[in-house]
PDB file of C-alpha atoms in Angstrom:
ATOM      1  CA  UNK A   8      60.319 -48.835   1.443  1.00  0.00           C
ATOM      2  CA  UNK A   9      57.369 -49.833  -0.705  1.00  0.00           C
ATOM      3  CA  UNK A  10      55.065 -51.166   2.011  1.00  0.00           C
ATOM      4  CA  UNK A  11      53.452 -54.494   2.847  1.00  0.00           C
ATOM      5  CA  UNK A  12      51.407 -56.311   0.190  1.00  0.00           C
ATOM      6  CA  UNK A  13      50.489 -59.517   2.061  1.00  0.00           C
ATOM      7  CA  UNK A  14      46.856 -59.144   3.178  1.00  0.00           C
ATOM      8  CA  UNK A  15      47.103 -61.274   6.325  1.00  0.00           C
ATOM      9  CA  UNK A  16      50.231 -59.438   7.435  1.00  0.00           C
ATOM     10  CA  UNK A  17      48.638 -56.019   6.781  1.00  0.00           C
ATOM     11  CA  UNK A  18      45.534 -56.887   8.798  1.00  0.00           C
ATOM     12  CA  UNK A  19      47.570 -58.318  11.654  1.00  0.00           C
ATOM     13  CA  UNK A  20      49.811 -55.228  11.788  1.00  0.00           C
ATOM     14  CA  UNK A  21      47.249 -52.510  11.065  1.00  0.00           C
ATOM     15  CA  UNK A  22      47.193 -51.095  14.645  1.00  0.00           C
ATOM     16  CA  UNK A  23      44.141 -48.838  14.210  1.00  0.00           C
ATOM     17  CA  UNK A  24      44.451 -45.571  16.101  1.00  0.00           C
ATOM     18  CA  UNK A  25      41.688 -43.070  16.800  1.00  0.00           C
ATOM     19  CA  UNK A  26      43.232 -39.684  16.116  1.00  0.00           C
ATOM     20  CA  UNK A  27      42.528 -36.446  17.972  1.00  0.00           C
ATOM     21  CA  UNK A  28      40.150 -33.906  16.535  1.00  0.00           C
ATOM     22  CA  UNK A  29      36.992 -33.808  14.505  1.00  0.00           C
ATOM     23  CA  UNK A  30      36.735 -33.274  10.764  1.00  0.00           C
ATOM     24  CA  UNK A  31      34.200 -32.133   8.189  1.00  0.00           C
ATOM     25  CA  UNK A  32      33.831 -32.758   4.457  1.00  0.00           C
ATOM     26  CA  UNK A  33      32.801 -30.127   1.934  1.00  0.00           C
ATOM     27  CA  UNK A  34      33.226 -29.170  -1.695  1.00  0.00           C
ATOM     28  CA  UNK A  35      34.171 -25.659  -2.743  1.00  0.00           C
ATOM     29  CA  UNK A  36      34.802 -23.739  -5.973  1.00  0.00           C
ATOM     30  CA  UNK A  37      38.205 -22.484  -7.005  1.00  0.00           C
ATOM     31  CA  UNK A  38      41.783 -23.578  -6.332  1.00  0.00           C
ATOM     32  CA  UNK A  39      43.161 -25.143  -3.163  1.00  0.00           C
ATOM     33  CA  UNK A  40      45.339 -22.074  -2.556  1.00  0.00           C
ATOM     34  CA  UNK A  41      42.172 -20.088  -1.773  1.00  0.00           C
ATOM     35  CA  UNK A  42      41.376 -22.389   1.182  1.00  0.00           C
ATOM     36  CA  UNK A  43      44.777 -23.013   2.780  1.00  0.00           C
ATOM     37  CA  UNK A  44      43.906 -20.868   5.805  1.00  0.00           C
ATOM     38  CA  UNK A  45      41.293 -23.532   6.691  1.00  0.00           C
ATOM     39  CA  UNK A  46      44.205 -25.957   7.147  1.00  0.00           C
ATOM     40  CA  UNK A  47      42.626 -28.822   5.186  1.00  0.00           C
ATOM     41  CA  UNK A  48      43.838 -32.281   6.100  1.00  0.00           C
ATOM     42  CA  UNK A  49      43.208 -33.522   2.566  1.00  0.00           C
ATOM     43  CA  UNK A  50      41.854 -32.370  -0.761  1.00  0.00           C
ATOM     44  CA  UNK A  51      40.695 -33.980  -3.973  1.00  0.00           C
ATOM     45  CA  UNK A  52      39.904 -32.135  -7.173  1.00  0.00           C
ATOM     46  CA  UNK A  53      36.699 -33.569  -8.625  1.00  0.00           C
ATOM     47  CA  UNK A  54      34.774 -32.463 -11.702  1.00  0.00           C
ATOM     48  CA  UNK A  55      32.093 -30.981  -9.394  1.00  0.00           C
ATOM     49  CA  UNK A  56      34.572 -28.950  -7.352  1.00  0.00           C
ATOM     50  CA  UNK A  57      37.375 -29.176  -4.826  1.00  0.00           C
ATOM     51  CA  UNK A  58      36.585 -31.585  -1.994  1.00  0.00           C
ATOM     52  CA  UNK A  59      38.191 -30.746   1.333  1.00  0.00           C
ATOM     53  CA  UNK A  60      38.514 -32.396   4.716  1.00  0.00           C
ATOM     54  CA  UNK A  61      38.755 -29.513   7.164  1.00  0.00           C
ATOM     55  CA  UNK A  62      38.820 -29.199  10.944  1.00  0.00           C
ATOM     56  CA  UNK A  63      35.260 -29.220  12.265  1.00  0.00           C
ATOM     57  CA  UNK A  64      36.069 -26.010  14.134  1.00  0.00           C
ATOM     58  CA  UNK A  65      36.637 -24.183  10.831  1.00  0.00           C
ATOM     59  CA  UNK A  66      33.174 -24.901   9.419  1.00  0.00           C
ATOM     60  CA  UNK A  67      31.894 -21.483  10.515  1.00  0.00           C
ATOM     61  CA  UNK A  68      34.695 -19.710   8.605  1.00  0.00           C
ATOM     62  CA  UNK A  69      33.459 -17.090   6.099  1.00  0.00           C
ATOM     63  CA  UNK A  70      35.105 -19.038   3.240  1.00  0.00           C
ATOM     64  CA  UNK A  71      32.566 -21.812   3.874  1.00  0.00           C
ATOM     65  CA  UNK A  72      29.498 -19.557   4.096  1.00  0.00           C
ATOM     66  CA  UNK A  73      26.744 -21.145   2.034  1.00  0.00           C
ATOM     67  CA  UNK A  74      28.745 -24.338   1.490  1.00  0.00           C
ATOM     68  CA  UNK A  75      27.221 -27.697   2.421  1.00  0.00           C
ATOM     69  CA  UNK A  76      29.424 -29.170   5.142  1.00  0.00           C
ATOM     70  CA  UNK A  77      29.064 -32.734   6.398  1.00  0.00           C
ATOM     71  CA  UNK A  78      30.382 -33.829   9.754  1.00  0.00           C
ATOM     72  CA  UNK A  79      31.653 -34.142  12.329  1.00  0.00           C
ATOM     73  CA  UNK A  80      33.821 -37.171  11.644  1.00  0.00           C
ATOM     74  CA  UNK A  81      36.678 -38.822  13.514  1.00  0.00           C
ATOM     75  CA  UNK A  82      39.792 -40.194  11.855  1.00  0.00           C
ATOM     76  CA  UNK A  83      41.080 -43.703  12.430  1.00  0.00           C
ATOM     77  CA  UNK A  84      44.563 -44.291  11.030  1.00  0.00           C
ATOM     78  CA  UNK A  85      45.788 -47.776  10.217  1.00  0.00           C
ATOM     79  CA  UNK A  86      49.417 -47.655  11.295  1.00  0.00           C
ATOM     80  CA  UNK A  87      50.592 -50.425   8.980  1.00  0.00           C
ATOM     81  CA  UNK A  88      52.645 -49.257   6.009  1.00  0.00           C
ATOM     82  CA  UNK A  89      50.465 -50.807   3.342  1.00  0.00           C
ATOM     83  CA  UNK A  90      51.658 -50.735  -0.238  1.00  0.00           C
ATOM     84  CA  UNK A  91      49.677 -48.686  -2.734  1.00  0.00           C
ATOM     85  CA  UNK A  92      49.622 -51.911  -4.768  1.00  0.00           C
ATOM     86  CA  UNK A  93      48.220 -54.045  -1.934  1.00  0.00           C
ATOM     87  CA  UNK A  94      44.981 -55.897  -2.630  1.00  0.00           C
ATOM     88  CA  UNK A  95      42.192 -56.554  -0.138  1.00  0.00           C
ATOM     89  CA  UNK A  96      42.891 -54.360   2.884  1.00  0.00           C
ATOM     90  CA  UNK A  97      40.144 -51.853   2.116  1.00  0.00           C
ATOM     91  CA  UNK A  98      37.680 -54.672   1.433  1.00  0.00           C
ATOM     92  CA  UNK A  99      38.614 -56.405   4.702  1.00  0.00           C
ATOM     93  CA  UNK A 100      38.134 -53.396   6.964  1.00  0.00           C
ATOM     94  CA  UNK A 101      35.067 -52.242   5.027  1.00  0.00           C
ATOM     95  CA  UNK A 102      33.476 -55.662   5.626  1.00  0.00           C
ATOM     96  CA  UNK A 103      34.263 -55.459   9.356  1.00  0.00           C
ATOM     97  CA  UNK A 104      32.680 -52.005   9.569  1.00  0.00           C
ATOM     98  CA  UNK A 105      29.707 -53.045   7.424  1.00  0.00           C
ATOM     99  CA  UNK A 106      28.944 -55.840   9.896  1.00  0.00           C
ATOM    100  CA  UNK A 107      28.595 -53.134  12.549  1.00  0.00           C
ATOM    101  CA  UNK A 108      26.511 -50.859  10.293  1.00  0.00           C
ATOM    102  CA  UNK A 109      29.254 -48.238  10.152  1.00  0.00           C
ATOM    103  CA  UNK A 110      29.755 -46.056   7.089  1.00  0.00           C
ATOM    104  CA  UNK A 111      33.367 -45.213   6.263  1.00  0.00           C
ATOM    105  CA  UNK A 112      35.091 -42.649   4.081  1.00  0.00           C
ATOM    106  CA  UNK A 113      38.616 -43.763   3.231  1.00  0.00           C
ATOM    107  CA  UNK A 114      41.649 -41.730   2.236  1.00  0.00           C
ATOM    108  CA  UNK A 115      44.803 -43.570   1.240  1.00  0.00           C
ATOM    109  CA  UNK A 116      48.057 -41.802   1.916  1.00  0.00           C
ATOM    110  CA  UNK A 117      51.474 -42.946   0.756  1.00  0.00           C
ATOM    111  CA  UNK A 118      52.116 -44.856   3.990  1.00  0.00           C
ATOM    112  CA  UNK A 119      48.751 -45.409   5.657  1.00  0.00           C
ATOM    113  CA  UNK A 120      45.016 -45.664   5.172  1.00  0.00           C
ATOM    114  CA  UNK A 121      42.823 -43.193   7.041  1.00  0.00           C
ATOM    115  CA  UNK A 122      39.199 -43.998   7.771  1.00  0.00           C
ATOM    116  CA  UNK A 123      36.695 -41.275   8.604  1.00  0.00           C
ATOM    117  CA  UNK A 124      33.578 -42.289  10.526  1.00  0.00           C
ATOM    118  CA  UNK A 125      30.771 -40.335  12.176  1.00  0.00           C
ATOM    119  CA  UNK A 126      31.732 -39.144  15.656  1.00  0.00           C
ATOM    120  CA  UNK A 127      29.157 -41.371  17.355  1.00  0.00           C
ATOM    121  CA  UNK A 128      30.530 -44.431  15.495  1.00  0.00           C
ATOM    122  CA  UNK A 129      34.222 -43.811  16.211  1.00  0.00           C
ATOM    123  CA  UNK A 130      34.607 -46.064  19.258  1.00  0.00           C
ATOM    124  CA  UNK A 131      32.577 -48.975  17.800  1.00  0.00           C
ATOM    125  CA  UNK A 132      34.571 -48.654  14.554  1.00  0.00           C
ATOM    126  CA  UNK A 133      37.874 -48.736  16.422  1.00  0.00           C
ATOM    127  CA  UNK A 134      36.762 -51.836  18.334  1.00  0.00           C
ATOM    128  CA  UNK A 135      35.650 -53.579  15.123  1.00  0.00           C
ATOM    129  CA  UNK A 136      39.023 -52.878  13.495  1.00  0.00           C
ATOM    130  CA  UNK A 137      40.923 -54.070  16.563  1.00  0.00           C
ATOM    131  CA  UNK A 138      38.881 -57.300  16.556  1.00  0.00           C
ATOM    132  CA  UNK A 139      39.658 -57.808  12.875  1.00  0.00           C
ATOM    133  CA  UNK A 140      43.362 -57.338  13.508  1.00  0.00           C
ATOM    134  CA  UNK A 141      43.413 -59.719  16.490  1.00  0.00           C
ATOM    135  CA  UNK A 142      41.487 -62.381  14.554  1.00  0.00           C
ATOM    136  CA  UNK A 143      44.026 -62.415  11.733  1.00  0.00           C
TER     137      UNK A 143
END
């Protein structure tokens, strides 16, 4: 299944869900294998280093000593299976969050988009996304 590409259908079916847990972002030197014990949710190799999204509870781990860690964040998952070739979904939810003054960090998985927002903005972000979906 390749996912939905129709923007109106994606927005209508996005079913945003606030996930359990809190997350932190950081960048570290070396390979991902060195940090697996932190149980990262996601990683991205960048020219500056390896970016990780790790459980907030692991930020005091010795592997992260001296590393700048940003967080805590909450994860909102859009439960629509959006196609990787879909156009406009990110722009639509980013606009809805921008109207509320909410910064978002987005990770696209194969099936779903995952939006990370500051802990204190999680509920307002969820409400803004639900309003967007209902209005479609």
